Amino acid sequence: MNTGDLGLRRVGVPSTALFTDQYELTMLQAALRAGTADRRSVFEVFTRRLPEGRRYGVVAGTGRVLEAVRNFRFDSDQLAFLRDKDIVDGPTLEWLDSYRFSGDIWGYPEGEVYFPGSPILRVEGTFAECVLLETVILSILNHDSAIAAAASRMAAAAGGRGLIEMGARRTHELSAVAAARAAYVGGFDTTSDLAAGFRYDIPTVGTSAHAFTLLHDSERDAFQAQIDSLGRGTTLLVDTYDVAEAVRTAVEIAGPELGAVRIDSGDLLLVAHRVRQQLDELGAVNTRIVVTSDLDEYAIASLAAAPVDAYGVGTQLVTGSGHPTCSMVYKIVARATSSDPLAALHPVAKKSLGGKTSIGGRKWAARRLDAEGYAEAEVIGTGPVPPELLDRQLLVELVKGGEIVAPEPLDAVRERHIAARAGLPLSAVQLSRGEPVIPTEYV
């Protein structure tokens, strides 16, 4: 499979093999020496709790995980680094030289919602091939799911109004691309980041900043130059000097065909009402209003009564709106007692103080619905699936025998999330602090 199968541009993707922690490799070396590396094992990704106040989580980054697993290959330079730094021994280097994940991966489909304990991803294979993937899988899912959850809350608060992701300058240049993808999954419509547009075919937008206005001798000159270049349907930034004067000048130049005005400062609720009234009085009744300026889901909700058509969000979005990680973990939950591929799997689990316990066993998950068709519980078990839940199971096959079997376009992921969120109780989208909107039940 190539990047085109996932709807991605053909861009060079480096090896992901060193996107890991050293102890993954030292565990591998010790297991190889002990003769336990080939024991069949099951690892699961889950979180013990949602970020404080959040009522549901959003699975995002699965497509990137599949890419990372496919590109988890040790090249000669990486092997030389491991040898030169004396990180692992010769037999381990020889094993890594031919590493290819050949196991199976099941997981919640990307865009689905999750709750505490949900087995978001299940990785099956030998201990050796599975343990190496821990760090890269967690780094992707923890980051992307945090952004998607923030985006989902913002999308719910926006109530169908447009959402623009514009946080590239507020985060690492590569995480900005991943954040734009995750925001799109969570319900954003466009991004300002061209790398994200190129890589994932997300619609891109952008016109001008205050610097463009300040470059010109007058605001009128700046507006005229932008309209001459981009047409009357462009978006003019109207808060560099005096907003009312800028709106008047914008409509004089562009006429009622002016596409939109953007407001980036001040009391957005008050200014938006004044600008809407002024635009209507000038005959620009179809000119849209876009607001930006350190927005988050609470600020968006506070503008629900304002005549705003779209929101541009940056810092709070790409940092997870206060929760930049989901605290997901990757734990072994079952393993064989020998290297025989037919050996039975036995549940294993960590037992410790401080709430870091886990539940052993290869798990299934299903979502039980109430009489009206809304989710009422996340049901997780290790034994037979109850007949009434057979058609409500959540995990789908993603990788079989090392090969990706479920590539899908990003728009399908986005639509899945919209449907999944709509299937939750109405209180899921309330911004007030609360517990998970449905309980997790173990059977």
GROMACS .gro file of C-alpha atoms in nm, residues 51-56 153 157 297-298 301 426-437:
model
   23
   51PRO     CA    1  -0.918   1.506   3.112
   52GLU     CA    2  -1.087   1.692   3.395
   53GLY     CA    3  -1.432   1.812   3.301
   54ARG     CA    4  -1.442   1.640   2.962
   55ARG     CA    5  -1.743   1.421   2.888
   56TYR     CA    6  -1.611   1.218   2.596
  153ARG     CA    7  -1.611   2.085   2.167
  157ALA     CA    8  -2.021   2.535   2.053
  297GLU     CA    9  -1.489   2.674   2.307
  298TYR     CA   10  -1.609   2.901   2.587
  301ALA     CA   11  -2.019   2.971   2.299
  426LEU     CA   12  -2.734   1.586   2.467
  427SER     CA   13  -2.537   1.667   2.782
  428ALA     CA   14  -2.220   1.548   2.605
  429VAL     CA   15  -2.180   1.888   2.439
  430GLN     CA   16  -2.240   2.096   2.750
  431LEU     CA   17  -1.932   2.297   2.837
  432SER     CA   18  -1.990   2.289   3.210
  433ARG     CA   19  -1.760   2.053   3.395
  434GLY     CA   20  -1.892   1.703   3.444
  435GLU     CA   21  -1.823   1.332   3.442
  436PRO     CA   22  -1.811   1.114   3.128
  437VAL     CA   23  -2.151   1.134   2.961
   0.00000   0.00000   0.00000
